[in-house]
Amino acid sequence: MILESVVREVRTAVSCDCAVVIRFDESSKSGCVMACAGDLHDEISKQTTVEFTGDAVAEVAALGEESSYLPDLEHDDGEMSGWLSSHGLRSAYRVPVSVEGAVNAVVIAVSATPRAFSQAQLSILNALSPHIAAAVRNARLYEELRISYEKLG
């Protein structure tokens, strides 16, 4: 699928241990792992739906169009940081994904090493953000179409 290819490219482009795209559903306060590539693929992919108390959804919404670098997850008390830390990860770069005018997903490049990302890597990820948004939108549309076909037949 296209989104899996995109996260593989993100992982390669920024040389991270893992790249993840999570779509958030504000009404249910949960996140859905849409794609994952990297060392933790099996562990994170098994956790297709990630339950949050709502703080992680608010974290992403608060990002607006701004990316955020978390150089050491052990010193960040955010809910998403805690979830990433529980998988042995130490640093992350989050890029909000805006689809149809609303931030409802985030792409996260993560590393098991603190302060793992350079400014050049962060710039690459920011440049890929519009392409990731298009892939997220297409994946959502494909899923809606699949569900509609199932209802018909």
JSON list of C-alpha atoms in Angstrom, two decimals:
[
{"chain": "A", "resi": 1, "resn": "MET", "atom": "CA", "xyz": [0.00, 0.00, 0.00]},
{"chain": "A", "resi": 2, "resn": "ILE", "atom": "CA", "xyz": [1.09, 3.58, -0.61]},
{"chain": "A", "resi": 3, "resn": "LEU", "atom": "CA", "xyz": [1.27, 4.64, 3.03]},
{"chain": "A", "resi": 4, "resn": "GLU", "atom": "CA", "xyz": [3.60, 1.74, 3.92]},
{"chain": "A", "resi": 5, "resn": "SER", "atom": "CA", "xyz": [5.88, 2.81, 1.07]},
{"chain": "A", "resi": 6, "resn": "VAL", "atom": "CA", "xyz": [5.85, 6.38, 2.35]},
{"chain": "A", "resi": 7, "resn": "VAL", "atom": "CA", "xyz": [6.90, 5.41, 5.89]},
{"chain": "A", "resi": 8, "resn": "ARG", "atom": "CA", "xyz": [9.66, 3.18, 4.52]},
{"chain": "A", "resi": 9, "resn": "GLU", "atom": "CA", "xyz": [10.92, 6.17, 2.54]},
{"chain": "A", "resi": 10, "resn": "VAL", "atom": "CA", "xyz": [10.70, 8.39, 5.65]},
{"chain": "A", "resi": 11, "resn": "ARG", "atom": "CA", "xyz": [12.72, 5.86, 7.62]},
{"chain": "A", "resi": 12, "resn": "THR", "atom": "CA", "xyz": [15.37, 5.72, 4.92]},
{"chain": "A", "resi": 13, "resn": "ALA", "atom": "CA", "xyz": [15.46, 9.49, 4.33]},
{"chain": "A", "resi": 14, "resn": "VAL", "atom": "CA", "xyz": [16.00, 10.41, 7.97]},
{"chain": "A", "resi": 15, "resn": "SER", "atom": "CA", "xyz": [17.90, 7.28, 9.07]},
{"chain": "A", "resi": 16, "resn": "CYS", "atom": "CA", "xyz": [15.63, 6.60, 12.03]},
{"chain": "A", "resi": 17, "resn": "ASP", "atom": "CA", "xyz": [14.98, 3.34, 13.86]},
{"chain": "A", "resi": 18, "resn": "CYS", "atom": "CA", "xyz": [11.28, 3.47, 13.14]},
{"chain": "A", "resi": 19, "resn": "ALA", "atom": "CA", "xyz": [8.73, 5.66, 11.36]},
{"chain": "A", "resi": 20, "resn": "VAL", "atom": "CA", "xyz": [5.05, 5.58, 12.29]},
{"chain": "A", "resi": 21, "resn": "VAL", "atom": "CA", "xyz": [1.91, 7.28, 11.03]},
{"chain": "A", "resi": 22, "resn": "ILE", "atom": "CA", "xyz": [-0.89, 7.54, 13.59]},
{"chain": "A", "resi": 23, "resn": "ARG", "atom": "CA", "xyz": [-4.34, 8.85, 12.72]},
{"chain": "A", "resi": 24, "resn": "PHE", "atom": "CA", "xyz": [-6.31, 10.27, 15.64]},
{"chain": "A", "resi": 25, "resn": "ASP", "atom": "CA", "xyz": [-10.01, 10.07, 16.29]},
{"chain": "A", "resi": 26, "resn": "GLU", "atom": "CA", "xyz": [-10.87, 12.92, 18.63]},
{"chain": "A", "resi": 27, "resn": "SER", "atom": "CA", "xyz": [-14.32, 11.52, 19.46]},
{"chain": "A", "resi": 28, "resn": "SER", "atom": "CA", "xyz": [-13.00, 8.18, 20.74]},
{"chain": "A", "resi": 29, "resn": "LYS", "atom": "CA", "xyz": [-9.70, 9.60, 22.09]},
{"chain": "A", "resi": 30, "resn": "SER", "atom": "CA", "xyz": [-7.77, 6.86, 20.31]},
{"chain": "A", "resi": 31, "resn": "GLY", "atom": "CA", "xyz": [-5.11, 6.61, 17.69]},
{"chain": "A", "resi": 32, "resn": "CYS", "atom": "CA", "xyz": [-4.85, 4.13, 14.86]},
{"chain": "A", "resi": 33, "resn": "VAL", "atom": "CA", "xyz": [-1.43, 3.04, 13.63]},
{"chain": "A", "resi": 34, "resn": "MET", "atom": "CA", "xyz": [-1.90, 3.41, 9.88]},
{"chain": "A", "resi": 35, "resn": "ALA", "atom": "CA", "xyz": [1.63, 2.42, 8.88]},
{"chain": "A", "resi": 36, "resn": "CYS", "atom": "CA", "xyz": [4.90, 1.54, 10.53]},
{"chain": "A", "resi": 37, "resn": "ALA", "atom": "CA", "xyz": [8.36, 0.77, 9.18]},
{"chain": "A", "resi": 38, "resn": "GLY", "atom": "CA", "xyz": [11.48, -0.11, 11.09]},
{"chain": "A", "resi": 39, "resn": "ASP", "atom": "CA", "xyz": [12.94, -2.10, 13.91]},
{"chain": "A", "resi": 40, "resn": "LEU", "atom": "CA", "xyz": [9.74, -2.07, 16.00]},
{"chain": "A", "resi": 41, "resn": "HIS", "atom": "CA", "xyz": [7.37, -2.82, 13.11]},
{"chain": "A", "resi": 42, "resn": "ASP", "atom": "CA", "xyz": [6.03, -6.09, 14.52]},
{"chain": "A", "resi": 43, "resn": "GLU", "atom": "CA", "xyz": [5.57, -4.76, 18.06]},
{"chain": "A", "resi": 44, "resn": "ILE", "atom": "CA", "xyz": [3.87, -1.51, 17.06]},
{"chain": "A", "resi": 45, "resn": "SER", "atom": "CA", "xyz": [1.81, -2.94, 14.19]},
{"chain": "A", "resi": 46, "resn": "LYS", "atom": "CA", "xyz": [0.23, -5.46, 16.58]},
{"chain": "A", "resi": 47, "resn": "GLN", "atom": "CA", "xyz": [-1.05, -2.48, 18.53]},
{"chain": "A", "resi": 48, "resn": "THR", "atom": "CA", "xyz": [-3.21, -1.24, 15.67]},
{"chain": "A", "resi": 49, "resn": "THR", "atom": "CA", "xyz": [-5.40, 0.89, 17.93]},
{"chain": "A", "resi": 50, "resn": "VAL", "atom": "CA", "xyz": [-3.70, 2.89, 20.65]},
{"chain": "A", "resi": 51, "resn": "GLU", "atom": "CA", "xyz": [-5.93, 4.07, 23.46]},
{"chain": "A", "resi": 52, "resn": "PHE", "atom": "CA", "xyz": [-5.09, 7.50, 24.81]},
{"chain": "A", "resi": 53, "resn": "THR", "atom": "CA", "xyz": [-6.84, 9.46, 27.53]},
{"chain": "A", "resi": 54, "resn": "GLY", "atom": "CA", "xyz": [-7.17, 12.36, 25.16]},
{"chain": "A", "resi": 55, "resn": "ASP", "atom": "CA", "xyz": [-3.93, 14.12, 26.05]},
{"chain": "A", "resi": 56, "resn": "ALA", "atom": "CA", "xyz": [-2.16, 12.73, 22.98]},
{"chain": "A", "resi": 57, "resn": "VAL", "atom": "CA", "xyz": [-4.98, 13.93, 20.74]},
{"chain": "A", "resi": 58, "resn": "ALA", "atom": "CA", "xyz": [-4.69, 17.37, 22.36]},
{"chain": "A", "resi": 59, "resn": "GLU", "atom": "CA", "xyz": [-0.88, 17.24, 21.92]},
{"chain": "A", "resi": 60, "resn": "VAL", "atom": "CA", "xyz": [-1.29, 16.72, 18.17]},
{"chain": "A", "resi": 61, "resn": "ALA", "atom": "CA", "xyz": [-3.99, 19.37, 17.88]},
{"chain": "A", "resi": 62, "resn": "ALA", "atom": "CA", "xyz": [-1.78, 21.82, 19.80]},
{"chain": "A", "resi": 63, "resn": "LEU", "atom": "CA", "xyz": [1.01, 21.28, 17.26]},
{"chain": "A", "resi": 64, "resn": "GLY", "atom": "CA", "xyz": [-1.11, 22.97, 14.60]},
{"chain": "A", "resi": 65, "resn": "GLU", "atom": "CA", "xyz": [1.10, 23.09, 11.54]},
{"chain": "A", "resi": 66, "resn": "GLU", "atom": "CA", "xyz": [4.30, 23.06, 13.63]},
{"chain": "A", "resi": 67, "resn": "SER", "atom": "CA", "xyz": [6.56, 20.05, 13.94]},
{"chain": "A", "resi": 68, "resn": "SER", "atom": "CA", "xyz": [8.08, 19.19, 17.28]},
{"chain": "A", "resi": 69, "resn": "TYR", "atom": "CA", "xyz": [11.38, 17.62, 18.21]},
{"chain": "A", "resi": 70, "resn": "LEU", "atom": "CA", "xyz": [11.53, 15.62, 21.42]},
{"chain": "A", "resi": 71, "resn": "PRO", "atom": "CA", "xyz": [15.27, 15.08, 21.99]},
{"chain": "A", "resi": 72, "resn": "ASP", "atom": "CA", "xyz": [14.85, 12.87, 25.06]},
{"chain": "A", "resi": 73, "resn": "LEU", "atom": "CA", "xyz": [11.51, 11.18, 25.65]},
{"chain": "A", "resi": 74, "resn": "GLU", "atom": "CA", "xyz": [12.43, 10.24, 29.21]},
{"chain": "A", "resi": 75, "resn": "HIS", "atom": "CA", "xyz": [12.32, 13.95, 30.10]},
{"chain": "A", "resi": 76, "resn": "ASP", "atom": "CA", "xyz": [8.98, 14.66, 28.42]},
{"chain": "A", "resi": 77, "resn": "ASP", "atom": "CA", "xyz": [5.75, 13.96, 30.29]},
{"chain": "A", "resi": 78, "resn": "GLY", "atom": "CA", "xyz": [3.40, 13.89, 27.29]},
{"chain": "A", "resi": 79, "resn": "GLU", "atom": "CA", "xyz": [1.19, 10.87, 26.78]},
{"chain": "A", "resi": 80, "resn": "MET", "atom": "CA", "xyz": [2.57, 10.13, 23.34]},
{"chain": "A", "resi": 81, "resn": "SER", "atom": "CA", "xyz": [6.14, 10.35, 24.70]},
{"chain": "A", "resi": 82, "resn": "GLY", "atom": "CA", "xyz": [5.24, 7.80, 27.35]},
{"chain": "A", "resi": 83, "resn": "TRP", "atom": "CA", "xyz": [3.82, 5.45, 24.75]},
{"chain": "A", "resi": 84, "resn": "LEU", "atom": "CA", "xyz": [6.96, 5.76, 22.60]},
{"chain": "A", "resi": 85, "resn": "SER", "atom": "CA", "xyz": [9.23, 5.35, 25.66]},
{"chain": "A", "resi": 86, "resn": "SER", "atom": "CA", "xyz": [7.41, 2.14, 26.56]},
{"chain": "A", "resi": 87, "resn": "HIS", "atom": "CA", "xyz": [8.76, 0.71, 23.30]},
{"chain": "A", "resi": 88, "resn": "GLY", "atom": "CA", "xyz": [12.36, 1.58, 24.23]},
{"chain": "A", "resi": 89, "resn": "LEU", "atom": "CA", "xyz": [12.52, 4.76, 22.14]},
{"chain": "A", "resi": 90, "resn": "ARG", "atom": "CA", "xyz": [14.39, 7.83, 23.35]},
{"chain": "A", "resi": 91, "resn": "SER", "atom": "CA", "xyz": [13.96, 10.63, 20.80]},
{"chain": "A", "resi": 92, "resn": "ALA", "atom": "CA", "xyz": [11.25, 11.56, 18.33]},
{"chain": "A", "resi": 93, "resn": "TYR", "atom": "CA", "xyz": [10.35, 14.09, 15.71]},
{"chain": "A", "resi": 94, "resn": "ARG", "atom": "CA", "xyz": [6.63, 14.61, 15.18]},
{"chain": "A", "resi": 95, "resn": "VAL", "atom": "CA", "xyz": [5.19, 16.18, 12.07]},
{"chain": "A", "resi": 96, "resn": "PRO", "atom": "CA", "xyz": [1.46, 16.94, 12.13]},
{"chain": "A", "resi": 97, "resn": "VAL", "atom": "CA", "xyz": [-0.46, 15.81, 9.07]},
{"chain": "A", "resi": 98, "resn": "SER", "atom": "CA", "xyz": [-3.23, 18.12, 7.98]},
{"chain": "A", "resi": 99, "resn": "VAL", "atom": "CA", "xyz": [-5.96, 16.51, 5.89]},
{"chain": "A", "resi": 100, "resn": "GLU", "atom": "CA", "xyz": [-8.80, 18.66, 4.59]},
{"chain": "A", "resi": 101, "resn": "GLY", "atom": "CA", "xyz": [-7.84, 21.57, 6.85]},
{"chain": "A", "resi": 102, "resn": "ALA", "atom": "CA", "xyz": [-7.64, 19.66, 10.13]},
{"chain": "A", "resi": 103, "resn": "VAL", "atom": "CA", "xyz": [-4.67, 18.07, 11.86]},
{"chain": "A", "resi": 104, "resn": "ASN", "atom": "CA", "xyz": [-5.81, 14.51, 12.44]},
{"chain": "A", "resi": 105, "resn": "ALA", "atom": "CA", "xyz": [-2.65, 12.47, 12.06]},
{"chain": "A", "resi": 106, "resn": "VAL", "atom": "CA", "xyz": [1.02, 12.61, 12.90]},
{"chain": "A", "resi": 107, "resn": "VAL", "atom": "CA", "xyz": [4.09, 11.05, 11.37]},
{"chain": "A", "resi": 108, "resn": "ILE", "atom": "CA", "xyz": [6.74, 10.23, 13.93]},
{"chain": "A", "resi": 109, "resn": "ALA", "atom": "CA", "xyz": [10.37, 9.43, 13.24]},
{"chain": "A", "resi": 110, "resn": "VAL", "atom": "CA", "xyz": [11.84, 7.77, 16.32]},
{"chain": "A", "resi": 111, "resn": "SER", "atom": "CA", "xyz": [15.18, 6.56, 17.56]},
{"chain": "A", "resi": 112, "resn": "ALA", "atom": "CA", "xyz": [16.40, 4.49, 20.48]},
{"chain": "A", "resi": 113, "resn": "THR", "atom": "CA", "xyz": [19.16, 7.08, 20.91]},
{"chain": "A", "resi": 114, "resn": "PRO", "atom": "CA", "xyz": [18.57, 10.41, 22.69]},
{"chain": "A", "resi": 115, "resn": "ARG", "atom": "CA", "xyz": [19.11, 13.55, 20.58]},
{"chain": "A", "resi": 116, "resn": "ALA", "atom": "CA", "xyz": [19.36, 11.39, 17.45]},
{"chain": "A", "resi": 117, "resn": "PHE", "atom": "CA", "xyz": [18.21, 13.84, 14.79]},
{"chain": "A", "resi": 118, "resn": "SER", "atom": "CA", "xyz": [20.12, 16.57, 12.99]},
{"chain": "A", "resi": 119, "resn": "GLN", "atom": "CA", "xyz": [18.62, 19.75, 11.56]},
{"chain": "A", "resi": 120, "resn": "ALA", "atom": "CA", "xyz": [19.07, 18.30, 8.05]},
{"chain": "A", "resi": 121, "resn": "GLN", "atom": "CA", "xyz": [17.02, 15.21, 8.95]},
{"chain": "A", "resi": 122, "resn": "LEU", "atom": "CA", "xyz": [14.30, 17.38, 10.46]},
{"chain": "A", "resi": 123, "resn": "SER", "atom": "CA", "xyz": [14.18, 19.50, 7.28]},
{"chain": "A", "resi": 124, "resn": "ILE", "atom": "CA", "xyz": [13.79, 16.38, 5.14]},
{"chain": "A", "resi": 125, "resn": "LEU", "atom": "CA", "xyz": [10.88, 15.16, 7.23]},
{"chain": "A", "resi": 126, "resn": "ASN", "atom": "CA", "xyz": [9.18, 18.57, 7.06]},
{"chain": "A", "resi": 127, "resn": "ALA", "atom": "CA", "xyz": [9.57, 18.55, 3.26]},
{"chain": "A", "resi": 128, "resn": "LEU", "atom": "CA", "xyz": [7.92, 15.12, 3.07]},
{"chain": "A", "resi": 129, "resn": "SER", "atom": "CA", "xyz": [4.92, 16.23, 5.16]},
{"chain": "A", "resi": 130, "resn": "PRO", "atom": "CA", "xyz": [2.62, 17.26, 2.25]},
{"chain": "A", "resi": 131, "resn": "HIS", "atom": "CA", "xyz": [3.24, 13.91, 0.54]},
{"chain": "A", "resi": 132, "resn": "ILE", "atom": "CA", "xyz": [2.45, 12.06, 3.74]},
{"chain": "A", "resi": 133, "resn": "ALA", "atom": "CA", "xyz": [-0.77, 14.06, 4.08]},
{"chain": "A", "resi": 134, "resn": "ALA", "atom": "CA", "xyz": [-1.79, 13.01, 0.56]},
{"chain": "A", "resi": 135, "resn": "ALA", "atom": "CA", "xyz": [-1.06, 9.37, 1.37]},
{"chain": "A", "resi": 136, "resn": "VAL", "atom": "CA", "xyz": [-3.06, 9.56, 4.63]},
{"chain": "A", "resi": 137, "resn": "ARG", "atom": "CA", "xyz": [-6.00, 11.12, 2.80]},
{"chain": "A", "resi": 138, "resn": "ASN", "atom": "CA", "xyz": [-5.88, 8.47, 0.07]},
{"chain": "A", "resi": 139, "resn": "ALA", "atom": "CA", "xyz": [-5.71, 5.67, 2.64]},
{"chain": "A", "resi": 140, "resn": "ARG", "atom": "CA", "xyz": [-8.75, 7.08, 4.43]},
{"chain": "A", "resi": 141, "resn": "LEU", "atom": "CA", "xyz": [-10.69, 7.39, 1.16]},
{"chain": "A", "resi": 142, "resn": "TYR", "atom": "CA", "xyz": [-9.74, 3.85, 0.18]},
{"chain": "A", "resi": 143, "resn": "GLU", "atom": "CA", "xyz": [-10.98, 2.53, 3.54]},
{"chain": "A", "resi": 144, "resn": "GLU", "atom": "CA", "xyz": [-14.28, 4.41, 3.18]},
{"chain": "A", "resi": 145, "resn": "LEU", "atom": "CA", "xyz": [-14.72, 2.99, -0.33]},
{"chain": "A", "resi": 146, "resn": "ARG", "atom": "CA", "xyz": [-13.95, -0.56, 0.88]},
{"chain": "A", "resi": 147, "resn": "ILE", "atom": "CA", "xyz": [-16.53, -0.26, 3.67]},
{"chain": "A", "resi": 148, "resn": "SER", "atom": "CA", "xyz": [-19.14, 1.05, 1.22]},
{"chain": "A", "resi": 149, "resn": "TYR", "atom": "CA", "xyz": [-18.54, -1.90, -1.12]},
{"chain": "A", "resi": 150, "resn": "GLU", "atom": "CA", "xyz": [-18.89, -4.33, 1.78]},
{"chain": "A", "resi": 151, "resn": "LYS", "atom": "CA", "xyz": [-22.24, -2.79, 2.72]},
{"chain": "A", "resi": 152, "resn": "LEU", "atom": "CA", "xyz": [-23.45, -3.19, -0.86]},
{"chain": "A", "resi": 153, "resn": "GLY", "atom": "CA", "xyz": [-22.51, -6.77, -1.27]}
]
